[in-house]
Amino acid sequence: MSAPAHADRIKDIATFGGVRANALTGYGIVVGLTGTGDDNLDYTVQSMRSAAQRFGVTLPPGIAPGLKNAAAVIVTAELPAFAKPGQRLDVTVSALGKAKSLRGGTLLLSPLLGADGEAYALAQGNLSVGGFGAEGRDGSKLVVNTPSSGRIPGGASVERAVPSPFADGDALTLDLREPDFTTAQSIARTIGPAAQAVDATTVRIAAPPGLRERIALAARIETLDIAVDAPPARVVVNARTGTVVIGAGVRVLPTAIAHGSLTVRVTEMLSASQPNPEAAGRTVVVPRLDVAVEAPPARAALFAPGVALADIVRAINALGVAPGDLVAILEALKAAGALRAELVVI
């Protein structure tokens, strides 16, 4: 195995197949709130009845306890690969009902389930909430951040390990985070004859049967350096915020861009119509409309063949366009076939 200098490590651009985290989800009750809970929601009352019965307390039928200090919540966490029983996980707790704030609450013991419906961890603890809210009797309200969700660092304990296919089969697989045929072939060439690029995402590596030998092989592969080819030319546009990110490989064919704005201003004014002193008339108010059109001179930018990113940014800044107008310009360039890049709108 050889490693070229000044390149990216394989562990930074790929992961081994089967080595991944698993999502866990659970339902629970948060108690100890200061009047900001769910009040009398049916499923919250039912949950509190079930929690009380586990401790031998049975509420009389027909009695609905006031639950302003309790809230039904959804608990989520991620179970890392190779996690063992007894390890701790961070959990996120989010209000399910109409609870206004979970600040100061405590999560009761809640099982966290995997996609197969089995419990893999148990969560419990005091919430850390970054936001807060306040409101007055007149309906005025002030909310900072999101007080209806919080976190419990180390709030879950792993109770069951997830089997990993890492030690199964006669080969290891490397999965690229960004599919690319050039990178996959380069990884296989760097590792050696034991590796083969299956497709743009997967590299198959012949592995020894022993678990200790597999771990040693995976550790050596992760530290190898590989020369990664430049990513595809891409322009990413966030139409909601007006954010535009232009990749370094973007090129533009010979084209001209003209950008101008037309402003139409309509102003309504009121004036008095005064009759002559000898006329038998009366004074009335007459509305008057003043319509003005402003059309500043349009400016144009000419792009030479194969212009680079710096020239594109310089020309757009010279036009003085807003982010929203920049999105329209890029879409027009793509429609005209002059933009040699993938236009991604998110």
CSV table of N, CA, C and O in Angstrom, one decimal, residues 160-224:
chain,number,residue,atom,x,y,z
A,160,ARG,N,-28.9,-2.8,24.9
A,160,ARG,CA,-28.7,-3.9,23.9
A,160,ARG,C,-27.8,-3.5,22.8
A,160,ARG,O,-28.0,-2.3,22.3
A,161,ALA,N,-26.9,-4.3,22.4
A,161,ALA,CA,-26.0,-4.0,21.3
A,161,ALA,C,-26.6,-4.4,19.9
A,161,ALA,O,-27.4,-5.4,19.9
A,162,VAL,N,-26.3,-3.7,18.9
A,162,VAL,CA,-26.8,-4.0,17.6
A,162,VAL,C,-25.8,-4.8,16.8
A,162,VAL,O,-24.6,-4.4,16.7
A,163,PRO,N,-26.2,-6.0,16.3
A,163,PRO,CA,-25.2,-6.8,15.6
A,163,PRO,C,-24.7,-6.1,14.3
A,163,PRO,O,-25.4,-5.4,13.6
A,164,SER,N,-23.4,-6.2,14.1
A,164,SER,CA,-22.8,-5.5,13.0
A,164,SER,C,-22.3,-6.5,12.0
A,164,SER,O,-21.7,-7.5,12.4
A,165,PRO,N,-22.5,-6.3,10.7
A,165,PRO,CA,-22.0,-7.3,9.6
A,165,PRO,C,-20.5,-7.1,9.3
A,165,PRO,O,-20.1,-7.6,8.3
A,166,PHE,N,-19.8,-6.3,10.1
A,166,PHE,CA,-18.4,-6.0,9.8
A,166,PHE,C,-17.6,-7.3,9.8
A,166,PHE,O,-16.7,-7.4,8.9
A,167,ALA,N,-17.9,-8.2,10.6
A,167,ALA,CA,-17.1,-9.4,10.7
A,167,ALA,C,-17.6,-10.6,9.8
A,167,ALA,O,-17.0,-11.7,9.8
A,168,ASP,N,-18.7,-10.3,9.1
A,168,ASP,CA,-19.3,-11.3,8.3
A,168,ASP,C,-18.8,-11.3,6.8
A,168,ASP,O,-18.3,-10.2,6.4
A,169,GLY,N,-18.9,-12.4,6.1
A,169,GLY,CA,-18.5,-12.4,4.7
A,169,GLY,C,-17.0,-12.5,4.5
A,169,GLY,O,-16.2,-12.6,5.5
A,170,ASP,N,-16.6,-12.5,3.3
A,170,ASP,CA,-15.2,-12.7,2.9
A,170,ASP,C,-14.6,-11.4,2.4
A,170,ASP,O,-13.5,-11.4,1.8
A,171,ALA,N,-15.2,-10.2,2.6
A,171,ALA,CA,-14.7,-9.0,2.0
A,171,ALA,C,-15.3,-7.8,2.9
A,171,ALA,O,-16.3,-7.9,3.5
A,172,LEU,N,-14.5,-6.7,2.8
A,172,LEU,CA,-14.9,-5.4,3.4
A,172,LEU,C,-15.4,-4.5,2.3
A,172,LEU,O,-14.9,-4.6,1.1
A,173,THR,N,-16.3,-3.6,2.5
A,173,THR,CA,-16.8,-2.7,1.5
A,173,THR,C,-16.5,-1.3,2.1
A,173,THR,O,-16.8,-1.0,3.2
A,174,LEU,N,-16.0,-0.4,1.2
A,174,LEU,CA,-15.9,1.0,1.5
A,174,LEU,C,-17.0,1.8,0.7
A,174,LEU,O,-17.1,1.6,-0.5
A,175,ASP,N,-17.8,2.6,1.4
A,175,ASP,CA,-18.8,3.4,0.8
A,175,ASP,C,-18.4,4.8,0.8
A,175,ASP,O,-18.2,5.4,1.8
A,176,LEU,N,-18.3,5.4,-0.4
A,176,LEU,CA,-17.9,6.8,-0.5
A,176,LEU,C,-19.1,7.7,-0.1
A,176,LEU,O,-20.3,7.4,-0.4
A,177,ARG,N,-18.8,8.8,0.6
A,177,ARG,CA,-19.8,9.7,1.0
A,177,ARG,C,-20.4,10.5,-0.2
A,177,ARG,O,-21.5,10.9,-0.3
A,178,GLU,N,-19.5,10.8,-1.2
A,178,GLU,CA,-19.9,11.4,-2.5
A,178,GLU,C,-19.6,10.5,-3.6
A,178,GLU,O,-18.4,10.3,-3.9
A,179,PRO,N,-20.6,9.9,-4.3
A,179,PRO,CA,-20.3,9.0,-5.4
A,179,PRO,C,-19.5,9.6,-6.5
A,179,PRO,O,-19.8,10.8,-6.9
A,180,ASP,N,-18.4,8.9,-6.9
A,180,ASP,CA,-17.5,9.5,-7.9
A,180,ASP,C,-16.7,8.3,-8.5
A,180,ASP,O,-16.0,7.6,-7.7
A,181,PHE,N,-16.8,8.0,-9.8
A,181,PHE,CA,-16.0,6.9,-10.4
A,181,PHE,C,-14.5,7.1,-10.2
A,181,PHE,O,-13.8,6.2,-10.0
A,182,THR,N,-14.1,8.3,-10.5
A,182,THR,CA,-12.7,8.6,-10.4
A,182,THR,C,-12.1,8.4,-9.0
A,182,THR,O,-11.0,7.7,-8.9
A,183,THR,N,-12.8,8.8,-8.0
A,183,THR,CA,-12.3,8.6,-6.6
A,183,THR,C,-12.4,7.1,-6.2
A,183,THR,O,-11.4,6.6,-5.6
A,184,ALA,N,-13.4,6.4,-6.6
A,184,ALA,CA,-13.5,5.0,-6.3
A,184,ALA,C,-12.4,4.2,-7.0
A,184,ALA,O,-11.7,3.4,-6.3
A,185,GLN,N,-12.0,4.5,-8.2
A,185,GLN,CA,-10.9,3.8,-8.9
A,185,GLN,C,-9.6,4.2,-8.2
A,185,GLN,O,-8.7,3.4,-8.1
A,186,SER,N,-9.5,5.4,-7.8
A,186,SER,CA,-8.2,5.9,-7.2
A,186,SER,C,-8.0,5.2,-5.8
A,186,SER,O,-6.9,4.8,-5.5
A,187,ILE,N,-9.1,5.0,-5.1
A,187,ILE,CA,-9.0,4.3,-3.8
A,187,ILE,C,-8.6,2.8,-4.0
A,187,ILE,O,-7.7,2.3,-3.3
A,188,ALA,N,-9.2,2.2,-5.0
A,188,ALA,CA,-8.9,0.8,-5.3
A,188,ALA,C,-7.4,0.6,-5.7
A,188,ALA,O,-6.7,-0.3,-5.3
A,189,ARG,N,-6.9,1.6,-6.5
A,189,ARG,CA,-5.5,1.6,-7.0
A,189,ARG,C,-4.6,1.8,-5.8
A,189,ARG,O,-3.5,1.2,-5.8
A,190,THR,N,-5.0,2.7,-4.9
A,190,THR,CA,-4.1,3.0,-3.8
A,190,THR,C,-4.0,1.8,-2.8
A,190,THR,O,-2.9,1.5,-2.3
A,191,ILE,N,-5.1,1.1,-2.5
A,191,ILE,CA,-5.1,0.0,-1.6
A,191,ILE,C,-4.3,-1.2,-2.2
A,191,ILE,O,-3.5,-1.8,-1.4
A,192,GLY,N,-4.5,-1.5,-3.5
A,192,GLY,CA,-3.7,-2.5,-4.1
A,192,GLY,C,-4.5,-3.6,-4.8
A,192,GLY,O,-5.8,-3.4,-5.0
A,193,PRO,N,-3.9,-4.7,-5.1
A,193,PRO,CA,-4.7,-5.7,-5.9
A,193,PRO,C,-5.9,-6.3,-5.2
A,193,PRO,O,-6.8,-6.9,-5.8
A,194,ALA,N,-5.9,-6.2,-3.8
A,194,ALA,CA,-7.0,-6.8,-3.1
A,194,ALA,C,-8.3,-6.0,-3.2
A,194,ALA,O,-9.3,-6.5,-2.7
A,195,ALA,N,-8.2,-4.8,-3.7
A,195,ALA,CA,-9.4,-3.9,-3.8
A,195,ALA,C,-9.9,-3.8,-5.2
A,195,ALA,O,-9.1,-3.8,-6.2
A,196,GLN,N,-11.2,-3.6,-5.4
A,196,GLN,CA,-11.8,-3.5,-6.7
A,196,GLN,C,-13.0,-2.5,-6.6
A,196,GLN,O,-13.8,-2.7,-5.7
A,197,ALA,N,-13.0,-1.5,-7.5
A,197,ALA,CA,-14.1,-0.6,-7.5
A,197,ALA,C,-15.3,-1.3,-8.1
A,197,ALA,O,-15.3,-1.7,-9.3
A,198,VAL,N,-16.4,-1.4,-7.4
A,198,VAL,CA,-17.7,-2.0,-7.8
A,198,VAL,C,-18.5,-1.1,-8.6
A,198,VAL,O,-19.0,-1.4,-9.7
A,199,ASP,N,-18.7,0.2,-8.1
A,199,ASP,CA,-19.4,1.2,-8.8
A,199,ASP,C,-18.9,2.6,-8.3
A,199,ASP,O,-17.8,2.6,-7.7
A,200,ALA,N,-19.6,3.6,-8.5
A,200,ALA,CA,-19.2,5.0,-8.2
A,200,ALA,C,-19.2,5.2,-6.7
A,200,ALA,O,-18.6,6.2,-6.2
A,201,THR,N,-19.8,4.3,-5.9
A,201,THR,CA,-19.9,4.5,-4.4
A,201,THR,C,-19.1,3.4,-3.7
A,201,THR,O,-18.6,3.7,-2.6
A,202,THR,N,-19.0,2.2,-4.2
A,202,THR,CA,-18.5,1.0,-3.4
A,202,THR,C,-17.2,0.5,-3.9
A,202,THR,O,-17.0,0.4,-5.1
A,203,VAL,N,-16.3,0.3,-3.0
A,203,VAL,CA,-15.0,-0.4,-3.2
A,203,VAL,C,-15.0,-1.7,-2.4
A,203,VAL,O,-15.1,-1.6,-1.2
A,204,ARG,N,-14.8,-2.8,-3.1
A,204,ARG,CA,-14.8,-4.1,-2.4
A,204,ARG,C,-13.3,-4.5,-2.1
A,204,ARG,O,-12.5,-4.5,-3.0
A,205,ILE,N,-13.1,-5.0,-0.9
A,205,ILE,CA,-11.7,-5.3,-0.5
A,205,ILE,C,-11.7,-6.7,0.1
A,205,ILE,O,-12.5,-7.0,1.1
A,206,ALA,N,-10.9,-7.6,-0.4
A,206,ALA,CA,-10.8,-8.9,0.1
A,206,ALA,C,-10.2,-8.8,1.5
A,206,ALA,O,-9.2,-8.2,1.8
A,207,ALA,N,-10.8,-9.6,2.5
A,207,ALA,CA,-10.4,-9.4,3.9
A,207,ALA,C,-10.2,-10.8,4.5
A,207,ALA,O,-10.8,-11.8,4.1
A,208,PRO,N,-9.3,-10.9,5.5
A,208,PRO,CA,-9.0,-12.2,6.2
A,208,PRO,C,-10.2,-12.5,7.0
A,208,PRO,O,-11.0,-11.7,7.4
A,209,PRO,N,-10.4,-13.8,7.4
A,209,PRO,CA,-11.5,-14.2,8.2
A,209,PRO,C,-11.5,-13.8,9.6
A,209,PRO,O,-12.6,-13.6,10.2
A,210,GLY,N,-10.4,-13.6,10.2
A,210,GLY,CA,-10.3,-13.3,11.6
A,210,GLY,C,-10.7,-11.9,11.9
A,210,GLY,O,-10.4,-10.9,11.2
A,211,LEU,N,-11.4,-11.6,13.1
A,211,LEU,CA,-11.8,-10.3,13.4
A,211,LEU,C,-10.7,-9.4,13.7
A,211,LEU,O,-10.6,-8.2,13.3
A,212,ARG,N,-9.6,-9.9,14.4
A,212,ARG,CA,-8.5,-9.1,14.7
A,212,ARG,C,-7.8,-8.6,13.5
A,212,ARG,O,-7.4,-7.5,13.4
A,213,GLU,N,-7.6,-9.5,12.5
A,213,GLU,CA,-7.0,-9.2,11.2
A,213,GLU,C,-7.8,-8.2,10.4
A,213,GLU,O,-7.2,-7.2,9.8
A,214,ARG,N,-9.1,-8.3,10.5
A,214,ARG,CA,-10.0,-7.3,9.8
A,214,ARG,C,-9.8,-5.9,10.4
A,214,ARG,O,-9.8,-4.9,9.7
A,215,ILE,N,-9.8,-5.9,11.7
A,215,ILE,CA,-9.7,-4.5,12.4
A,215,ILE,C,-8.3,-3.9,12.0
A,215,ILE,O,-8.2,-2.7,11.7
A,216,ALA,N,-7.3,-4.7,12.0
A,216,ALA,CA,-5.9,-4.2,11.6
A,216,ALA,C,-5.9,-3.7,10.2
A,216,ALA,O,-5.3,-2.6,9.9
A,217,LEU,N,-6.6,-4.5,9.3
A,217,LEU,CA,-6.6,-4.0,7.9
A,217,LEU,C,-7.4,-2.8,7.7
A,217,LEU,O,-7.0,-1.8,7.0
A,218,ALA,N,-8.6,-2.7,8.4
A,218,ALA,CA,-9.4,-1.4,8.3
A,218,ALA,C,-8.6,-0.2,8.8
A,218,ALA,O,-8.7,0.9,8.3
A,219,ALA,N,-7.9,-0.4,9.9
A,219,ALA,CA,-7.1,0.7,10.5
A,219,ALA,C,-6.1,1.2,9.5
A,219,ALA,O,-5.8,2.4,9.4
A,220,ARG,N,-5.4,0.3,8.8
A,220,ARG,CA,-4.4,0.7,7.9
A,220,ARG,C,-5.0,1.4,6.7
A,220,ARG,O,-4.5,2.4,6.2
A,221,ILE,N,-6.2,0.9,6.2
A,221,ILE,CA,-6.8,1.5,5.1
A,221,ILE,C,-7.3,2.9,5.4
A,221,ILE,O,-7.2,3.8,4.6
A,222,GLU,N,-7.8,3.1,6.6
A,222,GLU,CA,-8.3,4.5,6.9
A,222,GLU,C,-7.3,5.5,6.9
A,222,GLU,O,-7.5,6.7,6.6
A,223,THR,N,-6.0,5.2,7.2
A,223,THR,CA,-5.0,6.2,7.3
A,223,THR,C,-4.3,6.4,6.0
A,223,THR,O,-3.4,7.3,5.9
A,224,LEU,N,-4.7,5.7,4.9
A,224,LEU,CA,-4.0,5.9,3.6
A,224,LEU,C,-4.5,7.3,3.0
A,224,LEU,O,-5.6,7.7,3.2
